[in-house]
Short mmCIF file of C-alpha atoms in Angstrom, two decimals:
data_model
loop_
_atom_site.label_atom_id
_atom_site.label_comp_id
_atom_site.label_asym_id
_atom_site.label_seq_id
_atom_site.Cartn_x
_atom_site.Cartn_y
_atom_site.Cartn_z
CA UNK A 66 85.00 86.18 118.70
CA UNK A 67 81.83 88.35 118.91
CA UNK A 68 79.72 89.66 115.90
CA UNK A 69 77.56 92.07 116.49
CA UNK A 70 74.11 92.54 115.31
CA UNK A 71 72.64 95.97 114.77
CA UNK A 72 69.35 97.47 115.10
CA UNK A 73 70.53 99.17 111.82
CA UNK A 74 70.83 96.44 109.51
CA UNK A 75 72.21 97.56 106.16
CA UNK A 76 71.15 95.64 102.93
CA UNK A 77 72.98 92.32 102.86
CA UNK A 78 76.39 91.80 101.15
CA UNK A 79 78.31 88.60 101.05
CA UNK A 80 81.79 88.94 102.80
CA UNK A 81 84.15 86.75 100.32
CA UNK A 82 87.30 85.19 100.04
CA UNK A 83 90.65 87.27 101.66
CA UNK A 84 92.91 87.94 98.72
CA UNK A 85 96.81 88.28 98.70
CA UNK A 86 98.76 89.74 96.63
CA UNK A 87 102.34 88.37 96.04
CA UNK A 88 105.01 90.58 93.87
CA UNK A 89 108.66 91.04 93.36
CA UNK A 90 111.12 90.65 90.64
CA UNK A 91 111.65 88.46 88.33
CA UNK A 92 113.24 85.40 89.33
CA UNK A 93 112.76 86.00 93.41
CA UNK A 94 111.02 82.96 94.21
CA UNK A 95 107.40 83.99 94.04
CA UNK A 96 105.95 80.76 92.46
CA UNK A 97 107.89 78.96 94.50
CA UNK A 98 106.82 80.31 98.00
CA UNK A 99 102.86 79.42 96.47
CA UNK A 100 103.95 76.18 95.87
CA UNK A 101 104.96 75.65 99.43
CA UNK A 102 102.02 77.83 100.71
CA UNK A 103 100.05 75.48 98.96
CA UNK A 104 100.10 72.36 101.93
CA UNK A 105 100.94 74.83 104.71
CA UNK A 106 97.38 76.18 104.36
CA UNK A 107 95.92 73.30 103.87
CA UNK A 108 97.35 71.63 106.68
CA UNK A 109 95.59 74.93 107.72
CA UNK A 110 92.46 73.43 106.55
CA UNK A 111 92.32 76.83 104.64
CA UNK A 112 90.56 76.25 101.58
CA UNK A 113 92.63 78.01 98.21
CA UNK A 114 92.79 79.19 95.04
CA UNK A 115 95.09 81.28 92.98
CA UNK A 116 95.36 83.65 90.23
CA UNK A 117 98.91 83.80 88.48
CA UNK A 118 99.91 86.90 86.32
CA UNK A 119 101.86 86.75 83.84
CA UNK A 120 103.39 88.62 80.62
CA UNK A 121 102.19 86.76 77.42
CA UNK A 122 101.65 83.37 78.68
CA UNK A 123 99.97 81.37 81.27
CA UNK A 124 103.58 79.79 82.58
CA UNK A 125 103.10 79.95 86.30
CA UNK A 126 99.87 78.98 85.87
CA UNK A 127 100.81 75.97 84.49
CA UNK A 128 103.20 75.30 86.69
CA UNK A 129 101.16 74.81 89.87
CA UNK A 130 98.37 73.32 87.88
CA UNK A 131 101.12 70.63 86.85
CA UNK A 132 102.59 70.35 90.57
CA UNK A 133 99.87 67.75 91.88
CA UNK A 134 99.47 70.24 95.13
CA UNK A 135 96.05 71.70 94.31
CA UNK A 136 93.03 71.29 91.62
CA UNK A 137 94.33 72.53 88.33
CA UNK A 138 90.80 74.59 88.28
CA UNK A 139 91.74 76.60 91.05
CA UNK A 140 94.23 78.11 89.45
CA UNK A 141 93.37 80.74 86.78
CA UNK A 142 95.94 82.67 84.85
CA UNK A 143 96.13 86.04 83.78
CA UNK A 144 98.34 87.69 80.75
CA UNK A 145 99.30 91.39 81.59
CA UNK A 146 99.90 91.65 77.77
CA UNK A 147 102.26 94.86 78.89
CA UNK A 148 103.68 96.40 82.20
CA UNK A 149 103.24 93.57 85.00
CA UNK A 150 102.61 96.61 87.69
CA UNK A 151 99.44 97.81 85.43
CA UNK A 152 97.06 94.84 86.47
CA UNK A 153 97.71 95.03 90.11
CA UNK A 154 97.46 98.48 90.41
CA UNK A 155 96.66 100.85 88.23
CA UNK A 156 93.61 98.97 86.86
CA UNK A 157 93.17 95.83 88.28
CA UNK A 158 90.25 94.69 86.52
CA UNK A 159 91.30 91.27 84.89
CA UNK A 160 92.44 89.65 88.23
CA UNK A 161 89.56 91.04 90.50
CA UNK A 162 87.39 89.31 87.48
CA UNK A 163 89.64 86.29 87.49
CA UNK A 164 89.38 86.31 91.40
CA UNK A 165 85.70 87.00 91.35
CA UNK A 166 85.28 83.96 88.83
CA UNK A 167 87.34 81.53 91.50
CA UNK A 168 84.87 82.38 94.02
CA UNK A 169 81.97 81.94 92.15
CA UNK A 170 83.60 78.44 90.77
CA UNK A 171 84.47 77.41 94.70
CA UNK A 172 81.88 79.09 97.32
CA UNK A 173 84.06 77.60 99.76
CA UNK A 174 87.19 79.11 98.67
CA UNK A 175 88.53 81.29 101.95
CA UNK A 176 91.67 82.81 100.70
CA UNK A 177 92.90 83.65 97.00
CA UNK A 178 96.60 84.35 96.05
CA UNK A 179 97.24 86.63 93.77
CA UNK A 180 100.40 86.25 92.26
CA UNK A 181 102.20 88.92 89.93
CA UNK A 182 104.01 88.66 87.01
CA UNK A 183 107.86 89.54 88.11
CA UNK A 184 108.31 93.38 88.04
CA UNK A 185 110.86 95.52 89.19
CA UNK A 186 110.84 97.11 92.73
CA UNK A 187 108.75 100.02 91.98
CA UNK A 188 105.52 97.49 91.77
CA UNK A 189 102.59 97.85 94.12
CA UNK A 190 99.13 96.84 94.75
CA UNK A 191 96.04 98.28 94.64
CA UNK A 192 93.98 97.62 97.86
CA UNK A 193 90.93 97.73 95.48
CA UNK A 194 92.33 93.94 94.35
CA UNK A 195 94.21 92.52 97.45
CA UNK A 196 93.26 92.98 101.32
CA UNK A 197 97.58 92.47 102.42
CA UNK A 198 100.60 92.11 100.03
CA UNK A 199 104.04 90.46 100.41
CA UNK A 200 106.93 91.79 98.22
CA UNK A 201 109.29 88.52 97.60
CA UNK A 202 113.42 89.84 96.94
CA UNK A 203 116.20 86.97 96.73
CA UNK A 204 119.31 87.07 98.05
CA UNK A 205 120.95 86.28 94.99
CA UNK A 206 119.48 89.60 93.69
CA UNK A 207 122.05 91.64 95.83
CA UNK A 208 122.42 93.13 99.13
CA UNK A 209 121.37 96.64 98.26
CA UNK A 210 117.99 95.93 97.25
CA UNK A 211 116.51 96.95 100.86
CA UNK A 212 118.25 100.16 100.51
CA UNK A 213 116.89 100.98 97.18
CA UNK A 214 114.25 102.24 98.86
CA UNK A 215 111.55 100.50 95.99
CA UNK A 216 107.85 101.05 96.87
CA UNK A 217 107.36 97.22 96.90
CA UNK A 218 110.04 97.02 99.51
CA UNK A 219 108.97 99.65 101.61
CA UNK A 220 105.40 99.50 101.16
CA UNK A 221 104.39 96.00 101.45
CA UNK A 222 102.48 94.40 104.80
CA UNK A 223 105.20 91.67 104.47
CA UNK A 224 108.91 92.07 103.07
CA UNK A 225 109.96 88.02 102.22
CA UNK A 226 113.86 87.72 101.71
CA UNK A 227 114.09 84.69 99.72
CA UNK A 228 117.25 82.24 99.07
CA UNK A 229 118.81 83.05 102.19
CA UNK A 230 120.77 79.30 101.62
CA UNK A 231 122.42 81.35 98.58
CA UNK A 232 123.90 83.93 100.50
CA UNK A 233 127.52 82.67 101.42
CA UNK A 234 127.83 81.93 97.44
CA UNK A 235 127.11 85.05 96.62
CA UNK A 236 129.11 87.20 99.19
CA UNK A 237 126.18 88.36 100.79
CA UNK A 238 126.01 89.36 104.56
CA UNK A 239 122.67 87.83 105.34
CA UNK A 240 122.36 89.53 109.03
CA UNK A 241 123.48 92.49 107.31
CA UNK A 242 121.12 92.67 104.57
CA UNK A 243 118.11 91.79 106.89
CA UNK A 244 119.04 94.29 109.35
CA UNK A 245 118.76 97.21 106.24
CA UNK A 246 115.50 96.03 105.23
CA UNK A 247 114.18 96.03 108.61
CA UNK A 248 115.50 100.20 109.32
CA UNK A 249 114.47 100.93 105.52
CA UNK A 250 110.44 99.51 106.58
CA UNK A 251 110.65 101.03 109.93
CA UNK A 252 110.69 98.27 111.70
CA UNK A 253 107.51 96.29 109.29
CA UNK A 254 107.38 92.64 109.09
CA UNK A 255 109.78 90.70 107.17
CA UNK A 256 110.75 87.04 107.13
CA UNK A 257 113.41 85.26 105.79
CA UNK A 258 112.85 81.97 103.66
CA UNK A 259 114.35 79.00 101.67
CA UNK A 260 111.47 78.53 100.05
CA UNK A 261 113.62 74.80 98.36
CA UNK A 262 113.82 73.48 102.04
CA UNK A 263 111.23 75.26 103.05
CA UNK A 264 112.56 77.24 105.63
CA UNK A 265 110.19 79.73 107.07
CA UNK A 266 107.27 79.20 104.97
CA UNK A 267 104.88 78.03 108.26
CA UNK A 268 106.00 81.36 109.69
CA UNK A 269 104.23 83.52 107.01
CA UNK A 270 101.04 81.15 106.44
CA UNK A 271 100.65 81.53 110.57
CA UNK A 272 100.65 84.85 109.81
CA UNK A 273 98.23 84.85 107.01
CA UNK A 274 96.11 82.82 109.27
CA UNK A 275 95.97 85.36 112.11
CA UNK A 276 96.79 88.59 110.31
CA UNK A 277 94.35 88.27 107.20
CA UNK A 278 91.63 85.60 108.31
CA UNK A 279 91.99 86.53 111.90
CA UNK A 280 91.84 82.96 112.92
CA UNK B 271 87.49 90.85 119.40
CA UNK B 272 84.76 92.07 118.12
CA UNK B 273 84.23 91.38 114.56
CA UNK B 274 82.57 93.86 111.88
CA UNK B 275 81.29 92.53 108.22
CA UNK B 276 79.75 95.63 107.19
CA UNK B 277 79.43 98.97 107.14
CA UNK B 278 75.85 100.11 108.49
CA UNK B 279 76.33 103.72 107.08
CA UNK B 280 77.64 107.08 108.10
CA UNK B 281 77.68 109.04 111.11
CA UNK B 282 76.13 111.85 109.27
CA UNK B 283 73.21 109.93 108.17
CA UNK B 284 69.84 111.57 109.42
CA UNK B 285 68.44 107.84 110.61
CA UNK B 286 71.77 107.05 112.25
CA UNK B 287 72.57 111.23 113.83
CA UNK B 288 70.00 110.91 116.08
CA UNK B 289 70.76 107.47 118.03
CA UNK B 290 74.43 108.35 118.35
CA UNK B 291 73.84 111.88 119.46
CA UNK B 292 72.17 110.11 121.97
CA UNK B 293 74.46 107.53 122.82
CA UNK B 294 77.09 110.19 122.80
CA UNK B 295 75.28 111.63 125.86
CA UNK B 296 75.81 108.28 127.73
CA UNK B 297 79.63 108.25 126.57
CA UNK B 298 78.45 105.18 124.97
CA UNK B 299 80.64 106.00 121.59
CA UNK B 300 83.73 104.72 120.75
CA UNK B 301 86.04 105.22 117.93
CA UNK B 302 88.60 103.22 115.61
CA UNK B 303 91.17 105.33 114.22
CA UNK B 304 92.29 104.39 110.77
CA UNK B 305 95.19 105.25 108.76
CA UNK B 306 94.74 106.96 105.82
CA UNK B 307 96.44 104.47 103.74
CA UNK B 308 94.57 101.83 105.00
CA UNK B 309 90.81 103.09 104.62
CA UNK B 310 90.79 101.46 101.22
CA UNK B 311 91.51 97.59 102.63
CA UNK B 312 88.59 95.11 103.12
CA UNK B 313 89.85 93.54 106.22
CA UNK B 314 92.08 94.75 108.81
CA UNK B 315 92.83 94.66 112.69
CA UNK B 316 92.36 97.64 114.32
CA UNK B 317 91.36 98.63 118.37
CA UNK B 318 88.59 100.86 119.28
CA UNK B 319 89.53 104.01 121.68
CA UNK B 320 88.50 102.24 124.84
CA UNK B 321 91.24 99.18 123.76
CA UNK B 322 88.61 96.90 122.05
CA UNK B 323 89.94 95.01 119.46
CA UNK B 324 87.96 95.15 115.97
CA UNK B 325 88.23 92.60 113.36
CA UNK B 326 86.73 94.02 109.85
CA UNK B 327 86.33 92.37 107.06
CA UNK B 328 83.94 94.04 104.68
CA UNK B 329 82.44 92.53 101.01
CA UNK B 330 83.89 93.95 98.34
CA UNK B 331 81.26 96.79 97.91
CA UNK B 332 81.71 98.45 100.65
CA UNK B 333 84.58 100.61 101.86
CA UNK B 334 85.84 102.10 105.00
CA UNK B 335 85.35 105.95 105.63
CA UNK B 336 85.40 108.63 107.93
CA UNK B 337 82.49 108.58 109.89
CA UNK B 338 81.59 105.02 109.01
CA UNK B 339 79.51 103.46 111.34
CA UNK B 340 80.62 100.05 112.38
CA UNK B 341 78.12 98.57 115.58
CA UNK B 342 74.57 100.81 115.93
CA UNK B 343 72.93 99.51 119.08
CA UNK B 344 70.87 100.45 121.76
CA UNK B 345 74.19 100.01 124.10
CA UNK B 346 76.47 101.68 122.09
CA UNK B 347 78.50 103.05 118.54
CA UNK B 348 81.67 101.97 116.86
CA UNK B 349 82.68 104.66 114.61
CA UNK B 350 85.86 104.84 112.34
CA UNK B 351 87.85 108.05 112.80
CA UNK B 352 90.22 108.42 109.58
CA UNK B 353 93.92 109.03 110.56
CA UNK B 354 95.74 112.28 110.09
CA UNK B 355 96.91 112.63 106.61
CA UNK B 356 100.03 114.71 106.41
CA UNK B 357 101.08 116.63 102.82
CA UNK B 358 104.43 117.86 101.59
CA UNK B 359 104.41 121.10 99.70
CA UNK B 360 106.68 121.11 96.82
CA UNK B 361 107.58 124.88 96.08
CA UNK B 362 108.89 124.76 92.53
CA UNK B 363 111.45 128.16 91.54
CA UNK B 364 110.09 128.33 87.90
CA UNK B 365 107.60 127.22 85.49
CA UNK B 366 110.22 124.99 83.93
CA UNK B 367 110.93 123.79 87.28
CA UNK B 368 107.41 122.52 87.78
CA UNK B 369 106.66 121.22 84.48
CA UNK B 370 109.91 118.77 85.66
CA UNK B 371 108.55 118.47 89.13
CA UNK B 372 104.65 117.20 87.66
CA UNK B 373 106.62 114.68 85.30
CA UNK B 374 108.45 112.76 88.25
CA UNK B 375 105.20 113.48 90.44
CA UNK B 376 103.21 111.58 88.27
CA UNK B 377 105.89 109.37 87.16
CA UNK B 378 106.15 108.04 91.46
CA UNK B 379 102.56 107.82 91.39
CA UNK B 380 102.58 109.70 94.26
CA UNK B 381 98.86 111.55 95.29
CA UNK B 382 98.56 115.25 94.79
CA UNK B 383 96.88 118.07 95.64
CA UNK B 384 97.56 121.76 94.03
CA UNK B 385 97.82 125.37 95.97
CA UNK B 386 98.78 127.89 93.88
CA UNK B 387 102.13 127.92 92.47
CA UNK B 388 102.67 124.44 95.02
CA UNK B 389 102.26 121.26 94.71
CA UNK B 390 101.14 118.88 97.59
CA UNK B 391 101.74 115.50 97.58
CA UNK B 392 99.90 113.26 100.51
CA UNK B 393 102.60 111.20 102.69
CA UNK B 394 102.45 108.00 103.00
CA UNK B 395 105.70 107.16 105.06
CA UNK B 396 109.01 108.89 105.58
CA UNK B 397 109.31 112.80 104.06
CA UNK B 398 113.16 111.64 102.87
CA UNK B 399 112.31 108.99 100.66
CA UNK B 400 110.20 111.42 98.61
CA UNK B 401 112.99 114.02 98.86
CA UNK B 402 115.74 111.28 97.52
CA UNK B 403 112.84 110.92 94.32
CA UNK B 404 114.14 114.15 93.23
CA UNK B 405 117.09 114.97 94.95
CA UNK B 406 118.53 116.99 91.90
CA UNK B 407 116.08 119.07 91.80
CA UNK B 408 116.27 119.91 95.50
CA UNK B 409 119.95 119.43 96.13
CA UNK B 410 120.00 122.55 92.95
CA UNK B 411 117.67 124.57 94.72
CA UNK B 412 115.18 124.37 92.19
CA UNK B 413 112.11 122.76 94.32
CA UNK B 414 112.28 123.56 97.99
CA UNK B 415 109.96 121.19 100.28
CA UNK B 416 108.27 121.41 103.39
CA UNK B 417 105.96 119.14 106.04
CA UNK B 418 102.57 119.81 107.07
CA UNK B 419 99.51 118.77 108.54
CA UNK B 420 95.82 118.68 107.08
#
């Protein structure tokens, strides 16, 4: 890869860590797909740290500190206090000041995840916090979700349908259901996961990897 | 690839005018169209107009724009071009009408511009899914919309 140098050099200004953002409802699987993205980026040799959002308390957080899969200080937690959707989006101060604070913590840290606190499908980011988005939806949750046309469905860089092992319990047409989501993005990337066996979980850090860090 | 980690300034800039008018003469300038939507992300893929590919990844104080210059050199100029936005214009019947249309316009978040008695909202994927937003109040003939460019 080629950098170029200018003749025009503006003043310097550090190029930090790629952040992520990861939202979806309630119950979708969006702590779980961290904690498998968790060794798939380091087996990556991608160098991490997280922020977790949630509504009065610092549960996710806790969770991955407690999992054993990454330094409990690289995780910081923040509490909404109200709508989930308001710290991603409409002012997303607290986690670009939580994210700022991991990178000044870890100089090395290359990617953050930012993590949401569940919302409902209406819930976007703000590209003033994140640099590329996934929007997690479960199986479980129903079939029609793709064609509920939700902003976090249609607008994300990466649609993840999670709990696809679920679907014959639930009555749900898998092929069907994947085939919706694809015409309702257009055709935008989606990918299916288990995140419990983790199914499909290389799949998205590869794209990460290239997409994002453009490794 | 070529990869870009800052913005050196804008194509308008006095300092700057000069060396690309220049380089324009050679046909030594090259552009990177950018969606709209996307001029507000820090790092994205994109290809210049002669098929380059362009890795950018910018620090968080510094944002894409139209006329941002990318690579100033005595060889050449990458400059970003910013994407055609399109509008829909929301015609509302009556006042009561519009004071209904604002709520759910503001409600969707959705990005707006006013002419007139209209209301434009900037369109950021496919005209029908804004339509479906407020179906009743097209579907009663109370809001009539249309497509257009900038």
């Amino acid at each position: 890869m080629d950098t170029r140098t200018s003749t025009h050099s503006p003043s310097p200004s550090r190029v930090g860590a790629a952040r992520i953002g990861i939202g979806g409802p309630v119950g979708s699987g969006k702590t779980a797909l961290i904690e498998r993205l968790i060794p798939a980026f380091a087996a990556r040799g991608v160098s991490l740290a997280i922020v977790t959002n949630d509504l009065v308390t610092a549960e996710d957080a806790e969770r991955i500190r407690r999992s054993g899969l990454i330094d409990p200080a690289r995780v910081a937690a923040v509490e909404a206090g109200a709508c989930p959707h308001t710290v991603i989006r409409e002012d997303p101060t607290l986690n670009i000041a939580a994210a700022d604070d991991l990178e000044a913590l870890f100089p090395d840290v290359e990617l953050i995840l930012i993590e949401s606190g569940g919302d409902n499908l209406a819930s976007t980011f703000s590209l003033d916090l994140v640099d590329w988005w996934m929007f997690v939806i479960d199986v479980a949750g129903g079939d029609d979700i793709p064609r509920k046309n939700g902003p976090g469905v249609l607008k994300c860089d990466l649609l993840v349908v999670n709990k696809t092992d679920l679907a014959p319990y639930v009555g749900v047409d898998l092929a069907a259901m994947a085939a919706q989501a694809a015409t309702a993005r257009a055709g935008r990337p989606m990918a299916l996961t288990n995140c419990r066996s983790n199914e499909g979980v290389d799949a998205i850090a590869d794209r990460i990897v290239s997409d994002v860090l453009f490794r | 690839m070529l990869r870009i980690e800052s913005v050196l300034g804008s194509r308008s800039d006095p300092a700057m005018h000069e060396a690309i008018h220049h380089l324009e003469h050679h046909h030594a300038v090259e552009f990177v169209t950018v969606a709209v939507g996307d001029l507000d992300r820090r790092r994205l893929m994109a290809r210049t107009d002669k098929g380059e590919e362009v890795a950018i990844t910018l620090p968080r104080d510094q944002k894409l724009h139209d006329g941002a210059v990318l690579v100033l050199d005595h060889h050449r100029a990458v400059i970003v071009r910013a994407g055609e936005q399109r509008w829909l214009r929301f015609t509302p019947r009556s006042a009561s009408d519009a004071l209904e249309l604002g709520y759910h316009a503001g409600n969707l978040h959705w990005r707006v511009r006013f002419d007139g008695e209209d209301l434009l909202v900037a369109q950021d994927g496919q005209a029908s899914a804004y339509a479906a937003r407020i179906e009743q109040l097209i579907s009663g003939g109370r809001v009539e919309m249309s497509e257009e460019a900038e």
